[in-house]
XYZ file of C-alpha atoms in Angstrom:
494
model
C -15.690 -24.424 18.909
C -17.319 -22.008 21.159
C -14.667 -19.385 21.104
C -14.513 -20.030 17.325
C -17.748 -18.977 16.809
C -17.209 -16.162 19.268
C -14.528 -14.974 17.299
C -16.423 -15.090 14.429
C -19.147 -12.608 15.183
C -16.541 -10.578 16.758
C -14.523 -10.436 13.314
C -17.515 -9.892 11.228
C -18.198 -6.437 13.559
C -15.125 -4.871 13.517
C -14.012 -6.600 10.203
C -17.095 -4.583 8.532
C -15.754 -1.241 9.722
C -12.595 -1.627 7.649
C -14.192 -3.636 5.060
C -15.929 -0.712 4.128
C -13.249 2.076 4.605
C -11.097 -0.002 1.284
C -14.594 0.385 -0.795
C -14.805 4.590 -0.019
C -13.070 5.983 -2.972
C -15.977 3.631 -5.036
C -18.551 4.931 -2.543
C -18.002 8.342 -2.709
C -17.961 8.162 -6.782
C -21.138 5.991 -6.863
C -23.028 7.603 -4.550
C -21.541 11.779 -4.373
C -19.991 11.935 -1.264
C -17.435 14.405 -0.304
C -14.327 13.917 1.465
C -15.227 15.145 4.531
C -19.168 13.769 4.341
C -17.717 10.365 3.473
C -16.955 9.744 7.250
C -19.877 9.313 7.799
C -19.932 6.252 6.392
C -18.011 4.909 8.860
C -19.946 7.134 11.828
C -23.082 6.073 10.993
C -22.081 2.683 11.931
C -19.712 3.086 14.768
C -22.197 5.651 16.380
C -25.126 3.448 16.780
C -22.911 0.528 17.591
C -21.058 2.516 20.317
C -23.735 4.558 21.575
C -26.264 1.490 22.094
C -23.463 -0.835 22.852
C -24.532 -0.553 27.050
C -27.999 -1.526 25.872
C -27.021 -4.327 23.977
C -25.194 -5.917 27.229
C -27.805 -5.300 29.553
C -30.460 -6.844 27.015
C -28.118 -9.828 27.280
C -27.637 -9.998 31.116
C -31.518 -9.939 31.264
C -32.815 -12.507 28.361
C -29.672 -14.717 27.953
C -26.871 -13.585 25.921
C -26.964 -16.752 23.657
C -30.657 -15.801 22.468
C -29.774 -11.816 22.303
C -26.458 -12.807 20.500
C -28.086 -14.651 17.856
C -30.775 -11.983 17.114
C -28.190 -9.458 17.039
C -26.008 -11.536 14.506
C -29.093 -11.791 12.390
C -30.130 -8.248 12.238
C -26.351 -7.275 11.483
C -26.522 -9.346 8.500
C -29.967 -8.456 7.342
C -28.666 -4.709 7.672
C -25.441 -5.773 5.315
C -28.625 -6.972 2.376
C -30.413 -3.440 3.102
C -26.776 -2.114 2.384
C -25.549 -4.147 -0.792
C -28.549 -2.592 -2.285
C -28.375 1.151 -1.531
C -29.159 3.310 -4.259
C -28.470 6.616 -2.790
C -26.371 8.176 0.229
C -29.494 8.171 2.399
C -30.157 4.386 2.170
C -26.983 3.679 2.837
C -25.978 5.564 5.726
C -29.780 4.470 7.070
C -28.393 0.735 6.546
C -25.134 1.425 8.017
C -26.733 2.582 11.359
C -28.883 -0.688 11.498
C -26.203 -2.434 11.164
C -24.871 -0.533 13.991
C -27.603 -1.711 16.151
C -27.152 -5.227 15.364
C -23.568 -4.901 16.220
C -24.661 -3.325 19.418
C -26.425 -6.138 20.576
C -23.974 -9.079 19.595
C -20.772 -7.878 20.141
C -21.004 -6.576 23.658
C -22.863 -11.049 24.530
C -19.720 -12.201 22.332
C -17.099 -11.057 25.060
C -19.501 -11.691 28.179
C -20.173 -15.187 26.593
C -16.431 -15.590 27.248
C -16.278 -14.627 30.589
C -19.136 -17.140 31.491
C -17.635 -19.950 29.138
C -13.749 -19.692 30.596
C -12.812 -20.629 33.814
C -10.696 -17.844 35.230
C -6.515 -17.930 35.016
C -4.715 -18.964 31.744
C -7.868 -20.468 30.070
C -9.620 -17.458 29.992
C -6.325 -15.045 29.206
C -6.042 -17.105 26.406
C -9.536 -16.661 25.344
C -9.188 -13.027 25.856
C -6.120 -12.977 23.964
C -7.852 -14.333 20.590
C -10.431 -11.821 21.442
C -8.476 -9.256 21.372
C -5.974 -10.504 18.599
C -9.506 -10.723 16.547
C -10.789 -7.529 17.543
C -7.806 -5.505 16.863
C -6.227 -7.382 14.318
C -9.877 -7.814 12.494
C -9.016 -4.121 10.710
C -6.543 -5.721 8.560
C -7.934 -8.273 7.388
C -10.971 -6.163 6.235
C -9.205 -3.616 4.140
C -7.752 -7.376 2.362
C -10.932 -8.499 1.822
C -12.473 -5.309 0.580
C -9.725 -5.487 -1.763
C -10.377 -8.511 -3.371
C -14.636 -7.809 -2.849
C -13.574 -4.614 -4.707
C -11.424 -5.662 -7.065
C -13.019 -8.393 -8.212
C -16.691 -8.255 -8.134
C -18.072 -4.342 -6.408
C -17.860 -1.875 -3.643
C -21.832 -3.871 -2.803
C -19.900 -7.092 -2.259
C -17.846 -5.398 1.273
C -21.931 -5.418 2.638
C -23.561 -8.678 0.687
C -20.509 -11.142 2.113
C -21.728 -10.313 6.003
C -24.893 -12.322 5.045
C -23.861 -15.691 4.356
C -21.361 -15.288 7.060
C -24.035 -14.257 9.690
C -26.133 -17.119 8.964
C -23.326 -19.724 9.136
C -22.678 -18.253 13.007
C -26.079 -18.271 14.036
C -27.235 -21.946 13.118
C -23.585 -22.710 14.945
C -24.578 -20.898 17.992
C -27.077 -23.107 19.667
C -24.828 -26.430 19.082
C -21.534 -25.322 20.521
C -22.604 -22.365 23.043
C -24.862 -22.808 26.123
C -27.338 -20.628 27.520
C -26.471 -17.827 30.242
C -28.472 -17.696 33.186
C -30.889 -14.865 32.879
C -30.702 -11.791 35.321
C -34.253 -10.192 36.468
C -33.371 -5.948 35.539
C -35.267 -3.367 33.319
C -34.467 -1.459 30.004
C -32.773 1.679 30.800
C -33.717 3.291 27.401
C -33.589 6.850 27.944
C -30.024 6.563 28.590
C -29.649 4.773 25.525
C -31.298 7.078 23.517
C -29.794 10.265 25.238
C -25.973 8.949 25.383
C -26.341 7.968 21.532
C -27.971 11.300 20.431
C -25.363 12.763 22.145
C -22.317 11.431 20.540
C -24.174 11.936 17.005
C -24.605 15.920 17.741
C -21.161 16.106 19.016
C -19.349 14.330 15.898
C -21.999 16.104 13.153
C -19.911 19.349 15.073
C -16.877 18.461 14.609
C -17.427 17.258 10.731
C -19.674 20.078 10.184
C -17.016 22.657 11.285
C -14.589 20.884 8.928
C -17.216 21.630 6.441
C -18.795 25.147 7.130
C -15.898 27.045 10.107
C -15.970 27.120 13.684
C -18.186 30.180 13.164
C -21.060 28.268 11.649
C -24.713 28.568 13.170
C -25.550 24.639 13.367
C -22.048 23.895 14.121
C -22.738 26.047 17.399
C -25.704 24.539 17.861
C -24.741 21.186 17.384
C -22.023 21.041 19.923
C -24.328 23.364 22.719
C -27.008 20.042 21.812
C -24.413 17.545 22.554
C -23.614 19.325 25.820
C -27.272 19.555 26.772
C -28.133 15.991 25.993
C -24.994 14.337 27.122
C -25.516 16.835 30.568
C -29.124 14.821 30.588
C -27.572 11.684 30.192
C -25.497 11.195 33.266
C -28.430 12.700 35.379
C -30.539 9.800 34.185
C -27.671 7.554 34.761
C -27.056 8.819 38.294
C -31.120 8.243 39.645
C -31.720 4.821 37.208
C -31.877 2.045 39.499
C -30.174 -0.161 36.552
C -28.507 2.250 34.702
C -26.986 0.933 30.844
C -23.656 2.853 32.244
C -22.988 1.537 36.031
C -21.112 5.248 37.060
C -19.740 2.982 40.135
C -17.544 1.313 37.588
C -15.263 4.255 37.083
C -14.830 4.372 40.847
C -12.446 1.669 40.247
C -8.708 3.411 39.423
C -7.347 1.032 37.080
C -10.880 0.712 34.965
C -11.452 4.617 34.485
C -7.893 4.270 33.309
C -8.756 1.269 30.856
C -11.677 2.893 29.675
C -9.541 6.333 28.912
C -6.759 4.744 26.945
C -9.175 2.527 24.919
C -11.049 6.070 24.027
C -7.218 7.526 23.142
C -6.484 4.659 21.136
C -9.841 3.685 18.826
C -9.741 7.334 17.789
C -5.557 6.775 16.898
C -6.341 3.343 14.922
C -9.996 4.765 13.146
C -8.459 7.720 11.929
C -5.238 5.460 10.491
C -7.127 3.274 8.584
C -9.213 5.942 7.504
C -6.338 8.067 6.105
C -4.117 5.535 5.250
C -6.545 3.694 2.865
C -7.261 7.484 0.796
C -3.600 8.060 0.854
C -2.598 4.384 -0.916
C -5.376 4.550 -3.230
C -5.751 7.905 -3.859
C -2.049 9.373 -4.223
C 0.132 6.070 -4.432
C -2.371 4.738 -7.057
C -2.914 1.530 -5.669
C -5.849 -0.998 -6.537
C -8.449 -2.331 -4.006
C -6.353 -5.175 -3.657
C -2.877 -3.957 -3.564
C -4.350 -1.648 -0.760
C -5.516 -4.267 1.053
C -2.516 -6.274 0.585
C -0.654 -3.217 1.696
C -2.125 -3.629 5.145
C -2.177 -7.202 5.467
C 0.985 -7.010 7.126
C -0.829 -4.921 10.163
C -2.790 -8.593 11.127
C 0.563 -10.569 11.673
C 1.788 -7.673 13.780
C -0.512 -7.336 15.436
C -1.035 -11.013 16.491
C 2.294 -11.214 17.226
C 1.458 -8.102 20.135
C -1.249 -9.880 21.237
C 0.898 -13.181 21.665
C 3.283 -11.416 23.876
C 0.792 -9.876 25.805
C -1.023 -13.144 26.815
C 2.427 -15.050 27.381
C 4.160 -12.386 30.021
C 1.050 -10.571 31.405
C 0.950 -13.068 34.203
C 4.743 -12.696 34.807
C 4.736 -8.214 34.624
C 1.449 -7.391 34.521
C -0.315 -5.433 32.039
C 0.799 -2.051 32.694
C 4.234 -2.333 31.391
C 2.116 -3.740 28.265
C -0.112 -0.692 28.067
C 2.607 1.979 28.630
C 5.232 0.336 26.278
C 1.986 -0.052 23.456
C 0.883 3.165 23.655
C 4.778 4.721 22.894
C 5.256 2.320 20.205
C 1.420 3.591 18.620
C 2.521 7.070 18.914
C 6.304 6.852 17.948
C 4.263 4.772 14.494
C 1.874 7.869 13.915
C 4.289 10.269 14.592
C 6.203 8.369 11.657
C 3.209 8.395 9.486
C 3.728 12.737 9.542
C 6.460 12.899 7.454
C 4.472 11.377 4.468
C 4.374 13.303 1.260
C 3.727 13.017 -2.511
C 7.096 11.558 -3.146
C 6.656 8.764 -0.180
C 6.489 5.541 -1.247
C 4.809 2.301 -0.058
C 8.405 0.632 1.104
C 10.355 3.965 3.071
C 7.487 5.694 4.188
C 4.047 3.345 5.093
C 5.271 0.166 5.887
C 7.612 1.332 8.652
C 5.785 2.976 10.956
C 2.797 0.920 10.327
C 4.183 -1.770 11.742
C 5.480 -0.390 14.923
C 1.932 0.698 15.222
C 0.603 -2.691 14.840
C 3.094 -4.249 17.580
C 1.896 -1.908 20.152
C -1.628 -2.009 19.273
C -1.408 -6.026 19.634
C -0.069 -5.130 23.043
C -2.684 -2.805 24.476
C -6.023 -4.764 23.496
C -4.841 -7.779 25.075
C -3.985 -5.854 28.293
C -6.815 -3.573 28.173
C -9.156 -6.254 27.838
C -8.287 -8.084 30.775
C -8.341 -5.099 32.873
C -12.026 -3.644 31.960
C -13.785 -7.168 33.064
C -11.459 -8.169 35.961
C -13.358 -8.108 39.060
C -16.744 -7.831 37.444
C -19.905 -9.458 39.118
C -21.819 -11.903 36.862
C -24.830 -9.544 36.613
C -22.750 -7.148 35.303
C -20.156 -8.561 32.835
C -22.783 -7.500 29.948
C -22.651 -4.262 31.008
C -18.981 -4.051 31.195
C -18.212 -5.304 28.304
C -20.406 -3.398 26.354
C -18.925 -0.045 28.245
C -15.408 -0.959 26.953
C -16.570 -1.661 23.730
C -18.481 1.740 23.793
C -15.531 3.390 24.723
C -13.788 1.968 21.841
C -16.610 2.738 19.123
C -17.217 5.812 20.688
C -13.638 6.853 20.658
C -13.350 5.468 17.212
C -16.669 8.044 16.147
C -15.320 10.982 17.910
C -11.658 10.609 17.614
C -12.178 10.340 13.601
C -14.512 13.068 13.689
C -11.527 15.279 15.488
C -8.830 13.771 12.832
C -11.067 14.760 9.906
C -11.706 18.590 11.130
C -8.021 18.675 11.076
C -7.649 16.867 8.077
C -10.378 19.737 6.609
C -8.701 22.716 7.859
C -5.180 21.991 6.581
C -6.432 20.417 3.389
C -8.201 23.850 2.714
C -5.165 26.247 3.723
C -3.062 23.639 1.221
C -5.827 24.020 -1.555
C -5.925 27.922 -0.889
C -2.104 28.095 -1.980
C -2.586 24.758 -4.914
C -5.098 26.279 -7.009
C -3.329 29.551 -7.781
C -0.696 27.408 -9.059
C -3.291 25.202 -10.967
C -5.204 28.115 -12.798
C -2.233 29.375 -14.153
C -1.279 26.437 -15.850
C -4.910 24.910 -16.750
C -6.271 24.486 -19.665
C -9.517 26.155 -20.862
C -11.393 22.764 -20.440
C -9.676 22.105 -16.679
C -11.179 25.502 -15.656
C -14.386 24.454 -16.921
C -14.051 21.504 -15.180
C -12.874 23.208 -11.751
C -15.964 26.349 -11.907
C -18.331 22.955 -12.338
C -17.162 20.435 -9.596
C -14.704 22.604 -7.283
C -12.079 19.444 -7.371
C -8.492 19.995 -8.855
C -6.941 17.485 -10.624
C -3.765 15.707 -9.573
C -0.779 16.544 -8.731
C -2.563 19.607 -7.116
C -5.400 17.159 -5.499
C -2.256 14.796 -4.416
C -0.591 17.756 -2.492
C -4.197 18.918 -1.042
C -5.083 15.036 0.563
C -1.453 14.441 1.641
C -1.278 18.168 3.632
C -4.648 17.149 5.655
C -2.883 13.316 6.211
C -0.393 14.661 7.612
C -2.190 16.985 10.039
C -4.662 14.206 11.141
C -1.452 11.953 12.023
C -0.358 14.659 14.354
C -3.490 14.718 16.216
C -3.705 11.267 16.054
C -0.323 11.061 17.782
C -1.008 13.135 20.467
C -4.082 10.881 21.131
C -1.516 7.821 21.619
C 0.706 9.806 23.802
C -1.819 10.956 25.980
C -3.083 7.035 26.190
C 0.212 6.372 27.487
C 0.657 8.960 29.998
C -2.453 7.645 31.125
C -1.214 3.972 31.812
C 2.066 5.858 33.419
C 0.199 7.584 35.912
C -3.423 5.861 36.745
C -2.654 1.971 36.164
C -1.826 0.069 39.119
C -1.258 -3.274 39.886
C -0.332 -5.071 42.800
C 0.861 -8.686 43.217
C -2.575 -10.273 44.379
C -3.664 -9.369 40.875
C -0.700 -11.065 38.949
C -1.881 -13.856 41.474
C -5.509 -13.991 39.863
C -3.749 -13.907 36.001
C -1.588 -17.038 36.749
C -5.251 -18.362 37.848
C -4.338 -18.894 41.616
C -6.868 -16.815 44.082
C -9.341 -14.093 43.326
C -9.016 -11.917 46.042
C -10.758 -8.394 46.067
C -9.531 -5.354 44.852
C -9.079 -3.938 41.348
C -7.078 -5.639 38.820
């Protein structure tokens, strides 16, 4: 029941960020967001979450992760009301970062709460394994939901249904989870604030320059901020006495390495869903719910990765895991390229989503086990929270990267498309196009499915790149298969 209601929270986190992305097509009608603006939607929450994720562990090392879990499931959930409500972009974006914060603070107690509840060995990889199953696999089953939320009732309903489910986990909490023993430290804020207003300047760069050119005044200025601030950041890390980011932790080979790949691969499986869910909707035609049915296939997958993972990592090891995942990501994305305005759901989606899946299922089960191995008690908050960051952070920046790309070769698409379109419009299309600068289809279709395909590519070379990483940085030696099969804990690295 405890890892139940571990699970739980962990599915409503990452469940909301897909949740959403099914609802953006309504969004961006209701509420006038462009293409490239709508990411933000997404950023605004995974940019808080990610970038106050380190806070959010440490808080729970030093008051008890059961109490700062609860709060933090709470304050998620009263975000998700503020959201259901929105009435304009600003409110909801404002309501999306909150919910960020309340995301922060559970999510990174959620994981340490396992670490503390499991005894070492198979217990624990098994915990780990739902975990991660939930974590990655949690994606899926949000775009299914949003479907039916969509479909069915509004876009309002992907925000109101975190609230009853919020509630539900935090009366459970206190019954089936016990208190952590509290750890005396201090609040490093400033690196909060500083590592966070960091990653915003540098993604608000990236989409800006998707927007305005790399030429642009604030786009200049916004990444020369990011550089300054996230320049500050590590100097405050480096003389904190209790840093949020423990530096020493990348000392350690094999974690710098986890921590790398998990950055490669949020910023692969973001920009997917991100694409992915435009593409079905937007030039398939597909409903809410057939689009979330369309990726309901990505869950099983993925659980079956996960599965394997767990069963053989005490037997090989993960890095055979998180080499072999990483190919099987990229080979998926690399796929996902060749989609066009003639592809279909069956020959051209399905396919390589799936191989995407199975290797995704594969590297969170491995990677998760590698970032906490070794850990001391103080600092399992703190570790979890920094692969987590990683991951939302990743996720944040990685999108931001896939929708510059997607925004220069949408434009160079739309710069030959509506040529084509004005000689064959009618009086009241060019109205139309002079008032809202938006072609119809199948000009628009040829425009979205041109920037798709670019973002793939980039989004493939982030996968490879993951698993050159795990080629050339992971090690393992036999004492740590030792501590996976639960017999000794001897030092070293994982």
């Amino acid at each position: 029941m405890a890892l139940l209601v571990i699970a739980s929270c962990q599915l409503m986190v990452v469940l909301d960020i897909t949740i959403v992305n099914i609802a953006l097509p309504h969004i961006q009608s209701a509420l006038d967001f462009s293409t490239t603006s709508l990411s933000w939607v997404v950023n605004a929450y995974t940019l808080t979450f990610g970038g106050l994720l380190l806070l959010g562990g440490r808080t729970g090392d030093i008051l008890g992760r059961r109490r700062v879990f609860i709060f933090g499931v709470l304050l998620f959930a009263f975000a998700s009301l503020l959201g259901g409500f929105a009435q304009n972009s600003g409110q909801l974006l404002g309501a999306r970062a909150l919910q960020g914060v309340g995301g922060a603070i559970a999510s990174p107690t959620a994981l340490a709460l396992i670490s503390t509840t499991f005894r070492e060995g198979p217990e624990r990889n098994r915990a780990f394994g739902v975990f991660a199953a939930v974590s990655a696999g949690g994606g899926a089953i949000g775009l299914l939901a949003g479907g039916m939320l969509v479909e069915w009732l509004n876009w309002r309903w992907v925000l109101f249904v975190n609230v009853p489910i919020g509630l539900l986990i935090a009366l459970a909490t206190p019954r089936f989870i016990r208190e952590s023993e509290r750890h005396p430290g201090r609040f490093d804020i400033a690196g909060a604030l500083t590592s966070t207003a960091g990653m915003v300047l540098l993604v608000y760069g990236f989409i800006r320059a998707a927007q305005e050119g790399w030429r642009d005044a604030l786009t200049l200025a916004s990444f020369a901020g990011a550089v300054v601030v996230l320049a500050a950041f590590v100097m405050i890390e480096r003389r904190s006495k209790q840093p949020i980011t423990p530096l020493h932790m990348f000392a350690d080979r094999n974690r710098a390495g986890t921590y790398g790949i998990m950055l490669c691969l949020a910023a692969a499986i973001f920009g997917m869903f991100f694409f992915l869910t435009l593409f079905v909707q937007d030039v398939l035609g597909f409903s809410p719910l057939a689009a979330g049915l369309a990726f309901l296939p990505v869950s099983a997958v993925i659980a079956v990765g996960a599965g394997l993972a767990s069963r053989f990592l005490p037997v090989y090891g993960p890095k055979p895991f998180m080499v072999v995942g990483a190919i099987l990501a990229a080979a998926g994305l690399a796929w996902l390229t060749l989609t066009d305005v003639h592809s279909t759901y069956a020959g051209s989606v399905l396919g390589p989503m799936l191989v995407f899946s199975l290797g995704m299922g594969m590297e969170f089960v491995s990677l998760t086990l590698m970032a906490l191995s070794n850990v001391p008690t103080p600092e399992t908050g703190a570790a979890s929270g920094l692969l987590n960051a990683t991951q939302q952070v990743g996720g944040s920046l990685g999108l931001s990267i896939l929708v510059t790309m997607y925004g220069t070769a949408s434009t160079n698409e739309a710069n030959e498309q509506i040529p084509d379109f004005l000689r064959q419009a009618t009086p009241a299309e060019r109205i139309r196009f002079e008032q809202t600068g938006q072609v119809p289809k199948p000009w628009s279709d040829e425009i979205l499915t041109s920037g798709v395909s670019a973002a793939f590519i980039m989004a493939a070379i982030f996968t490879a790149v993951a698993a050159l990483i795990a080629l050339v940085v992971i090690q393992v030696r036999p004492s740590d298969l030792e501590r996976l099969k639960g017999g000794g804990a001897g030092p070293g690295p994982m």
